Amino acid sequence: MSTEMLLLDPRPPVPEPDEGPAERLDTLDGAVIALVHNGKTHGRELMEMVIEELKQRWSIAGVVHLGPPSPGYGGDADDAKPVAEEVMAAISAVGD
Amino acid sequence: MGKLANAHPGARAGFFSNALSAVEAMYDAGLTDGLPVVPPTEDLVSEMLAGGQWRAEDSLLIETTRDTEVTAYQASVCAVMAGARPEYFPVIGATLQAMSDRSFFLHAPTTSTGGATIMIVVSGPIASELGIHGKENLFGPGFRANATIGRTIRLVQMQCLSALPGALDKSTQGWPGKFSLCFTEHNEISPWEPIHQAMGYDANQSTVTIFAAESGHNILNHGASNPEPLLATFADAMAALGSFSPGRSVVVFAPEHAAKLAKLSRSEVQDFLFEHAVRDLATLKRTDKIENDPNGKDDWQGEWAAAGDTTIYPGDDEIMVHRGWSADDIMVLVGGGLAGGHSMFFPSWSRGRSSPFITQEIHK
């Protein structure tokens, strides 16, 4: 004999994305690029190495750095918004 | 289907041949911390909600980094799953409210490789009313309130904040305290006032204090009978290179140790530990504990820190670096059974400054 039981779920609904993925660039020539580091030790230096590599392949117009003051600070959309308006591409990395 | 199930998404109806099959359904849905959970039926969740002062739609937790909210409904489902009783829900709600404090940066200890747990220290009359345990094996198994209040918080992190291992929870190793770490002080034996009174609350108020804690270190000393050699043992453990950081500390003195400190005030104990939990700068540089980190100046204190310079200079072996920034960074508590010289030191999450202590009053 079985019993019908209604079980509740604590998980939030999966949010619908506000917008689709950003438009992809055909080339980085002339692009302003954001380097987003995660605040970890040497995170910014690692991103600098990435941009140096990219500069050898494309004519990068500018670089904007963005990252939290410490790894414990998760970042803020208000900080990222002006950068998002300025740059054409962003590079981030996950690591420790 | 009742009001709660209609108002909130994700309810699943099913026919179950016995209680175990409902438990298995929760496993199948990924709604577990690895241990079996109590199937959260609508009646049980309604009873849990009634244990607190909140409506189902009230927000109990705001996690600002990912702009995520946890409602009383979601928390109450997790509390049922954890096996909590409805009368625990005011403590659970207050804990979630404390976790919302922006300075706690909840997202970081929830997701970090450091593998922190949310330590929950309950102080005030509600602790004994609910049976929150502060004596023998207070960090171990055996006590429903300790086990299920902390477990509820972990389930909220996993299910409502998506902090699932390997996905958003990137703990390198984690530790068993992530299942639950909730306790109170052994006030009957403590030479000091309960921690909430030390913070300025009245004796009849109750509070919860949270801390992003890494794994506890057992501090063993059965020989010392005077405060100085005893506290020196603690300071030595707190200054161990493996966990040395500018972060805060929680020290829970066993009653046997606390009795030997009875002539000292709590602040004198904090002062001693801060003064002696130190390493010389040369050793820290030699072991790469002072990282050449542009953010380091925000964490480590001292004129040398701002440079982030790891070169060892003459005199570095005479510059002493403290664990934490001040004696107030060391929370001193008393807990455990009457017998045994075993105390515990909990370092803070992270190699940096990391999350502060956050205290929230509990309202029934």
Coordinates of C-alpha atoms in Angstrom, one line a residue:
Chain A
M1 CA 0.0 0.0 0.0
S2 CA 1.4 3.4 -1.0
T3 CA 0.7 6.8 0.4
E4 CA 0.5 10.0 -1.6
M5 CA 2.8 12.6 -0.2
L6 CA 3.4 16.1 -1.5
L7 CA 7.0 17.1 -0.9
L8 CA 8.0 20.8 -1.0
D9 CA 11.2 22.0 -2.6
P10 CA 13.3 24.8 -1.1
R11 CA 15.2 25.6 -4.3
P12 CA 14.6 28.9 -6.1
P13 CA 13.3 28.8 -9.6
V14 CA 16.0 28.9 -12.3
P15 CA 16.0 32.6 -13.4
E16 CA 15.4 33.4 -17.0
P17 CA 18.5 35.4 -18.3
D18 CA 17.7 39.0 -18.8
E19 CA 19.5 39.1 -22.1
G20 CA 21.2 36.7 -24.4
P21 CA 25.0 36.3 -24.7
A22 CA 26.9 39.4 -25.8
E23 CA 27.8 39.9 -29.4
R24 CA 31.0 38.1 -30.3
L25 CA 33.9 40.0 -31.8
D26 CA 35.4 38.9 -35.1
T27 CA 38.8 40.4 -34.1
L28 CA 40.4 42.0 -31.1
D29 CA 42.0 44.7 -33.3
G30 CA 41.0 48.1 -31.9
A31 CA 39.2 46.5 -28.9
V32 CA 39.3 47.8 -25.4
I33 CA 39.6 44.8 -23.1
A34 CA 38.7 44.4 -19.5
L35 CA 40.9 42.2 -17.4
V36 CA 38.9 40.9 -14.5
H37 CA 41.0 39.4 -11.7
N38 CA 39.6 37.6 -8.7
G39 CA 41.6 39.4 -6.0
K40 CA 43.8 36.3 -5.3
T41 CA 47.6 36.6 -5.0
H42 CA 49.2 37.2 -8.3
G43 CA 45.8 37.2 -10.0
R44 CA 46.3 40.6 -11.6
E45 CA 49.8 39.7 -12.7
L46 CA 48.5 36.6 -14.3
M47 CA 46.0 38.7 -16.3
E48 CA 48.8 41.0 -17.3
M49 CA 50.6 38.0 -18.8
V50 CA 47.5 37.2 -20.8
I51 CA 47.1 40.7 -22.2
E52 CA 50.8 40.7 -23.2
E53 CA 50.2 37.5 -25.1
L54 CA 47.1 39.0 -26.8
K55 CA 49.0 42.2 -27.7
Q56 CA 51.4 40.1 -29.8
R57 CA 48.5 38.9 -31.9
W58 CA 46.1 41.9 -32.1
S59 CA 46.3 45.6 -31.9
I60 CA 44.6 46.1 -28.6
A61 CA 43.3 49.7 -28.2
G62 CA 43.2 49.7 -24.4
V63 CA 43.0 47.7 -21.2
V64 CA 40.8 48.3 -18.2
H65 CA 41.5 46.5 -14.9
L66 CA 38.7 45.3 -12.7
G67 CA 38.9 43.2 -9.6
P68 CA 37.9 43.2 -5.9
P69 CA 40.1 44.8 -3.3
S70 CA 40.4 41.4 -1.7
P71 CA 39.2 37.8 -2.5
G72 CA 36.7 38.1 0.3
Y73 CA 34.9 40.9 -1.5
G74 CA 32.5 39.5 -4.1
G75 CA 32.3 42.6 -6.3
D76 CA 29.5 44.9 -7.1
A77 CA 27.5 45.4 -10.2
D78 CA 27.8 49.2 -9.7
D79 CA 31.5 48.9 -10.0
A80 CA 31.3 46.7 -13.1
K81 CA 28.7 48.8 -15.0
P82 CA 30.9 51.7 -16.2
V83 CA 33.6 49.2 -17.2
A84 CA 31.0 47.2 -19.2
E85 CA 30.0 50.3 -21.0
E86 CA 33.6 51.1 -21.9
V87 CA 35.0 47.8 -23.0
M88 CA 34.3 45.5 -26.0
A89 CA 35.5 42.3 -24.5
A90 CA 36.4 41.0 -21.0
I91 CA 38.7 38.3 -19.9
S92 CA 38.3 36.7 -16.5
A93 CA 39.8 33.7 -14.8
V94 CA 38.9 31.3 -12.0
G95 CA 41.7 30.1 -9.7
D96 CA 43.3 30.2 -6.3
Chain B
M1 CA -2.5 20.8 -2.8
G2 CA -2.5 23.4 -0.1
K3 CA -1.7 27.1 0.1
L4 CA 2.1 26.7 0.6
A5 CA 2.5 24.3 -2.3
N6 CA 0.4 26.5 -4.6
A7 CA 2.3 29.6 -3.7
H8 CA 5.8 28.2 -4.2
P9 CA 7.3 26.4 -7.1
G10 CA 8.9 23.0 -7.2
A11 CA 6.6 21.0 -5.0
R12 CA 6.5 17.4 -6.2
A13 CA 3.7 15.0 -5.5
G14 CA 4.4 11.3 -5.4
F15 CA 3.1 8.0 -4.2
F16 CA 5.5 6.4 -1.8
S17 CA 5.2 2.9 -0.5
N18 CA 6.9 3.8 2.8
A19 CA 8.8 6.5 4.5
L20 CA 12.1 5.3 3.1
S21 CA 10.9 5.7 -0.5
A22 CA 10.1 9.3 0.2
V23 CA 13.6 9.8 1.6
E24 CA 15.0 8.1 -1.6
A25 CA 13.0 10.5 -3.7
M26 CA 14.7 13.4 -1.9
Y27 CA 18.1 11.8 -2.8
D28 CA 17.0 11.4 -6.4
A29 CA 16.1 15.1 -6.5
G30 CA 19.5 16.1 -5.1
L31 CA 17.8 17.6 -2.0
T32 CA 20.2 16.3 0.6
D33 CA 23.6 17.0 2.3
G34 CA 24.5 13.4 1.9
L35 CA 22.5 12.2 5.0
P36 CA 18.9 11.2 4.7
V37 CA 16.5 14.2 5.1
V38 CA 13.0 14.4 6.6
P39 CA 10.5 14.6 3.6
P40 CA 9.2 18.2 3.8
T41 CA 5.5 17.8 3.6
E42 CA 3.3 20.8 3.6
D43 CA 2.0 20.2 7.1
L44 CA 5.5 19.9 8.6
V45 CA 6.7 23.1 6.7
S46 CA 3.6 25.0 8.0
E47 CA 4.4 23.9 11.5
M48 CA 8.0 25.0 11.1
L49 CA 7.0 28.4 9.8
A50 CA 4.6 28.9 12.7
G51 CA 7.6 28.4 15.0
G52 CA 9.0 31.8 13.9
Q53 CA 7.6 35.3 13.5
W54 CA 7.9 35.4 9.7
R55 CA 5.4 35.0 6.8
A56 CA 6.3 32.5 4.2
E57 CA 7.3 35.2 1.7
D58 CA 9.4 37.2 4.1
S59 CA 13.1 37.5 3.2
L60 CA 15.4 36.0 5.8
L61 CA 18.7 36.1 3.8
I62 CA 20.0 38.4 1.1
E63 CA 23.2 37.2 -0.5
T64 CA 24.3 40.3 -2.3
T65 CA 27.1 39.0 -4.6
R66 CA 24.7 36.9 -6.6
D67 CA 21.7 39.0 -5.6
T68 CA 20.0 35.9 -4.2
E69 CA 17.2 35.9 -1.6
V70 CA 16.1 33.2 0.7
T71 CA 12.6 33.4 2.1
A72 CA 11.2 32.1 5.3
Y73 CA 9.4 29.4 3.2
Q74 CA 12.6 28.1 1.7
A75 CA 14.4 28.2 5.1
S76 CA 11.5 26.3 6.7
V77 CA 11.6 23.6 4.1
C78 CA 15.3 23.2 4.8
A79 CA 14.7 23.2 8.5
V80 CA 12.2 20.3 8.2
M81 CA 14.6 18.4 5.9
A82 CA 17.3 18.9 8.6
G83 CA 15.1 17.4 11.3
A84 CA 14.8 20.7 13.3
R85 CA 11.9 21.4 15.6
P86 CA 9.6 24.4 15.0
E87 CA 10.8 26.1 18.2
Y88 CA 14.3 26.2 16.7
F89 CA 13.2 28.3 13.8
P90 CA 13.7 31.7 15.5
V91 CA 17.4 30.8 15.9
I92 CA 17.6 29.6 12.3
G93 CA 16.0 32.9 11.1
A94 CA 18.3 35.0 13.2
T95 CA 21.3 33.1 11.9
L96 CA 20.2 33.7 8.3
Q97 CA 19.7 37.4 9.1
A98 CA 23.2 37.6 10.5
M99 CA 24.5 36.0 7.4
S100 CA 23.0 38.8 5.4
D101 CA 25.3 41.4 6.9
R102 CA 27.2 42.8 4.0
S103 CA 30.4 42.9 5.9
F104 CA 30.2 39.1 6.3
F105 CA 30.7 38.6 2.5
L106 CA 28.7 35.4 2.7
H107 CA 29.4 34.4 -0.9
A108 CA 33.1 34.2 -0.2
P109 CA 33.2 31.7 2.7
T110 CA 30.3 29.8 1.1
T111 CA 32.2 29.2 -2.1
S112 CA 35.9 29.4 -1.3
T113 CA 38.5 26.7 -1.5
G114 CA 39.1 27.3 2.3
G115 CA 36.1 25.2 3.1
A116 CA 34.6 27.3 5.9
T117 CA 31.5 26.4 7.9
I118 CA 29.2 28.9 9.5
M119 CA 29.9 28.6 13.2
I120 CA 26.7 29.4 15.2
V121 CA 27.2 30.4 18.8
V122 CA 23.8 30.7 20.6
S123 CA 23.9 32.7 23.9
G124 CA 21.2 33.6 26.3
P125 CA 18.2 31.9 27.9
I126 CA 17.0 30.4 24.6
A127 CA 20.0 28.1 24.5
S128 CA 18.8 26.1 27.5
E129 CA 15.2 26.4 26.5
L130 CA 15.9 24.6 23.3
G131 CA 18.5 22.2 24.6
I132 CA 21.4 23.6 22.7
H133 CA 24.3 21.8 24.2
G134 CA 27.6 23.3 25.5
K135 CA 29.0 20.5 27.6
E136 CA 30.4 17.0 26.8
N137 CA 31.0 16.6 23.0
L138 CA 29.5 20.0 22.2
F139 CA 31.1 19.9 18.7
G140 CA 30.2 16.3 18.2
P141 CA 27.1 14.2 17.7
G142 CA 24.3 13.5 20.1
F143 CA 22.3 16.7 20.4
R144 CA 19.3 17.5 18.2
A145 CA 19.4 21.3 18.4
N146 CA 23.1 21.5 17.8
A147 CA 22.9 19.1 14.9
T148 CA 19.8 20.3 13.1
I149 CA 20.1 24.1 13.4
G150 CA 23.6 24.0 11.8
R151 CA 22.4 21.4 9.3
T152 CA 19.6 23.7 8.3
I153 CA 22.0 26.5 7.5
R154 CA 24.1 24.1 5.4
L155 CA 21.1 22.9 3.5
V156 CA 20.1 26.5 2.9
Q157 CA 23.6 27.2 1.5
M158 CA 23.4 24.1 -0.7
Q159 CA 19.9 24.2 -1.9
C160 CA 18.9 27.9 -1.8
L161 CA 22.3 29.5 -2.6
S162 CA 23.3 26.6 -5.0
A163 CA 26.5 26.0 -3.0
L164 CA 26.8 22.4 -4.2
P165 CA 30.3 20.8 -3.9
G166 CA 32.2 21.0 -7.1
A167 CA 29.8 23.6 -8.5
L168 CA 29.6 26.8 -6.4
D169 CA 31.2 25.3 -3.3
K170 CA 34.8 24.9 -4.3
S171 CA 36.1 23.7 -0.9
T172 CA 39.4 22.0 -1.6
Q173 CA 38.7 19.5 1.2
G174 CA 36.0 20.9 3.5
W175 CA 35.6 19.4 6.9
P176 CA 32.9 17.6 9.0
G177 CA 31.9 20.9 10.7
K178 CA 30.3 21.8 7.4
F179 CA 27.5 19.5 8.3
S180 CA 26.7 21.5 11.4
L181 CA 28.6 23.6 13.9
C182 CA 26.2 25.0 16.5
F183 CA 26.7 25.2 20.2
T184 CA 26.4 27.3 23.3
E185 CA 28.7 28.0 26.2
H186 CA 29.0 26.0 29.4
N187 CA 27.9 28.9 31.5
E188 CA 27.5 27.1 34.8
I189 CA 31.2 26.5 34.9
S190 CA 32.6 29.5 33.0
P191 CA 34.5 32.1 35.1
W192 CA 33.2 34.8 32.7
E193 CA 29.8 36.1 31.8
P194 CA 28.0 34.7 28.8
I195 CA 29.3 36.0 25.6
H196 CA 26.2 38.0 24.7
Q197 CA 26.4 39.9 28.0
A198 CA 30.0 40.6 27.3
M199 CA 28.8 42.2 24.1
G200 CA 26.4 44.4 26.0
Y201 CA 23.2 42.4 25.7
D202 CA 21.0 41.9 28.8
A203 CA 21.0 38.5 30.5
N204 CA 17.4 37.9 29.4
Q205 CA 18.1 38.6 25.8
S206 CA 19.3 35.8 23.4
T207 CA 21.7 36.1 20.5
V208 CA 23.3 34.2 17.8
T209 CA 26.9 35.0 16.7
I210 CA 28.2 33.7 13.5
F211 CA 31.8 33.2 12.3
A212 CA 33.2 31.7 9.1
A213 CA 35.3 29.0 10.7
E214 CA 37.9 26.6 9.4
S215 CA 38.5 23.2 11.0
G216 CA 39.1 23.3 14.8
H217 CA 42.4 22.6 16.3
N218 CA 42.5 20.5 19.5
I219 CA 44.7 22.2 22.1
L220 CA 45.9 19.6 24.6
N221 CA 47.5 20.5 27.9
H222 CA 47.0 18.4 31.0
G223 CA 50.1 19.6 32.9
A224 CA 49.8 23.4 33.2
S225 CA 48.3 24.6 36.4
N226 CA 49.0 28.3 36.0
P227 CA 47.6 30.7 33.4
E228 CA 50.8 31.7 31.7
P229 CA 52.1 28.3 30.6
L230 CA 48.6 27.2 29.7
L231 CA 47.9 30.3 27.6
A232 CA 51.3 30.0 26.0
T233 CA 50.2 26.6 24.7
F234 CA 47.1 28.2 23.1
A235 CA 49.1 31.1 21.6
D236 CA 51.5 28.6 20.1
A237 CA 48.7 26.7 18.4
M238 CA 47.2 30.0 17.2
A239 CA 50.5 31.0 15.7
A240 CA 51.1 27.7 13.8
L241 CA 52.2 28.5 10.3
G242 CA 49.6 26.3 8.7
S243 CA 46.8 28.5 9.9
F244 CA 48.5 31.8 10.6
S245 CA 46.7 34.8 9.1
P246 CA 45.5 38.3 9.9
G247 CA 42.1 36.8 10.5
R248 CA 40.0 36.4 13.6
S249 CA 40.0 33.5 16.0
V250 CA 37.5 31.6 18.3
V251 CA 39.0 29.8 21.3
V252 CA 36.7 27.6 23.3
F253 CA 38.3 26.7 26.6
A254 CA 37.4 23.4 28.2
P255 CA 36.1 23.8 31.8
E256 CA 39.4 22.3 33.1
H257 CA 41.4 24.9 31.4
A258 CA 38.9 27.7 32.2
A259 CA 39.2 26.9 35.9
K260 CA 42.9 27.6 35.7
L261 CA 42.2 31.0 34.2
A262 CA 39.5 32.0 36.7
K263 CA 41.6 34.8 38.2
L264 CA 41.9 36.5 34.8
S265 CA 39.3 38.5 33.1
R266 CA 38.1 37.6 29.6
S267 CA 39.9 40.6 28.2
E268 CA 43.1 39.7 30.0
V269 CA 43.0 36.3 28.3
Q270 CA 42.4 37.9 24.9
D271 CA 45.3 40.4 25.5
F272 CA 47.7 37.5 26.4
L273 CA 46.7 35.5 23.4
F274 CA 47.0 38.4 21.0
E275 CA 50.4 39.4 22.5
H276 CA 51.8 35.9 22.2
A277 CA 50.2 34.5 19.1
V278 CA 52.9 35.9 16.9
R279 CA 55.5 34.9 14.3
D280 CA 58.6 36.8 13.4
L281 CA 58.6 38.4 10.0
A282 CA 61.7 36.6 8.8
T283 CA 60.0 33.2 9.3
L284 CA 56.8 34.4 7.6
K285 CA 58.8 35.5 4.6
R286 CA 60.9 32.4 4.6
T287 CA 57.8 30.2 4.4
D288 CA 56.0 32.5 1.9
K289 CA 53.3 33.3 4.4
I290 CA 53.7 36.9 3.6
E291 CA 52.8 36.8 0.0
N292 CA 53.9 39.5 -2.4
D293 CA 50.3 40.6 -2.7
P294 CA 49.2 44.1 -3.6
N295 CA 46.1 43.4 -1.5
G296 CA 48.3 42.4 1.4
K297 CA 48.4 45.9 2.8
D298 CA 44.7 45.7 3.5
D299 CA 45.2 42.5 5.5
W300 CA 48.5 42.4 7.3
Q301 CA 49.2 45.2 9.7
G302 CA 52.6 47.0 10.0
E303 CA 54.8 49.4 8.1
W304 CA 56.4 46.4 6.3
A305 CA 53.2 45.1 5.0
A306 CA 52.3 47.8 2.5
A307 CA 55.4 47.1 0.4
G308 CA 54.4 43.4 -0.1
D309 CA 58.2 42.8 -0.1
T310 CA 59.2 39.2 0.6
T311 CA 62.9 39.9 0.8
I312 CA 64.3 39.1 4.2
Y313 CA 66.2 42.0 5.7
P314 CA 68.4 42.2 8.8
G315 CA 66.1 42.7 11.8
D316 CA 63.1 40.9 10.3
D317 CA 63.6 38.1 12.9
E318 CA 62.9 40.7 15.6
I319 CA 59.7 42.1 14.0
M320 CA 56.7 40.2 15.5
V321 CA 53.6 39.8 13.4
H322 CA 50.4 39.1 15.3
R323 CA 47.5 36.7 14.4
G324 CA 44.7 39.2 13.9
W325 CA 44.7 42.9 14.3
S326 CA 43.8 43.3 18.0
A327 CA 42.8 41.3 21.1
D328 CA 39.2 41.9 20.0
D329 CA 39.8 39.6 17.1
I330 CA 39.9 36.7 19.5
M331 CA 36.6 35.5 20.8
V332 CA 37.0 33.6 24.1
L333 CA 34.3 31.1 25.1
V334 CA 34.0 28.2 27.5
G335 CA 32.5 24.9 26.5
G336 CA 32.9 21.1 27.0
G337 CA 32.7 18.5 29.7
L338 CA 34.1 18.8 33.1
A339 CA 36.9 16.4 32.6
G340 CA 39.8 16.8 30.2
G341 CA 42.4 19.3 29.2
H342 CA 41.2 19.5 25.6
S343 CA 40.2 22.9 24.2
M344 CA 39.6 24.1 20.7
F345 CA 40.9 26.9 18.5
F346 CA 39.0 27.7 15.3
P347 CA 40.9 29.9 12.8
S348 CA 39.0 32.1 10.5
W349 CA 38.3 31.2 6.9
S350 CA 40.9 32.4 4.4
R351 CA 44.5 33.4 4.5
G352 CA 43.3 37.0 4.5
R353 CA 41.4 39.2 6.9
S354 CA 38.1 37.5 6.0
S355 CA 34.7 37.6 7.6
P356 CA 34.0 39.3 11.0
F357 CA 31.9 38.1 13.9
I358 CA 28.3 39.0 13.4
T359 CA 25.8 39.0 16.2
Q360 CA 22.0 39.1 15.8
E361 CA 19.4 39.2 18.6
I362 CA 16.9 36.3 18.5
H363 CA 13.3 37.1 18.7
K364 CA 10.7 34.5 19.4

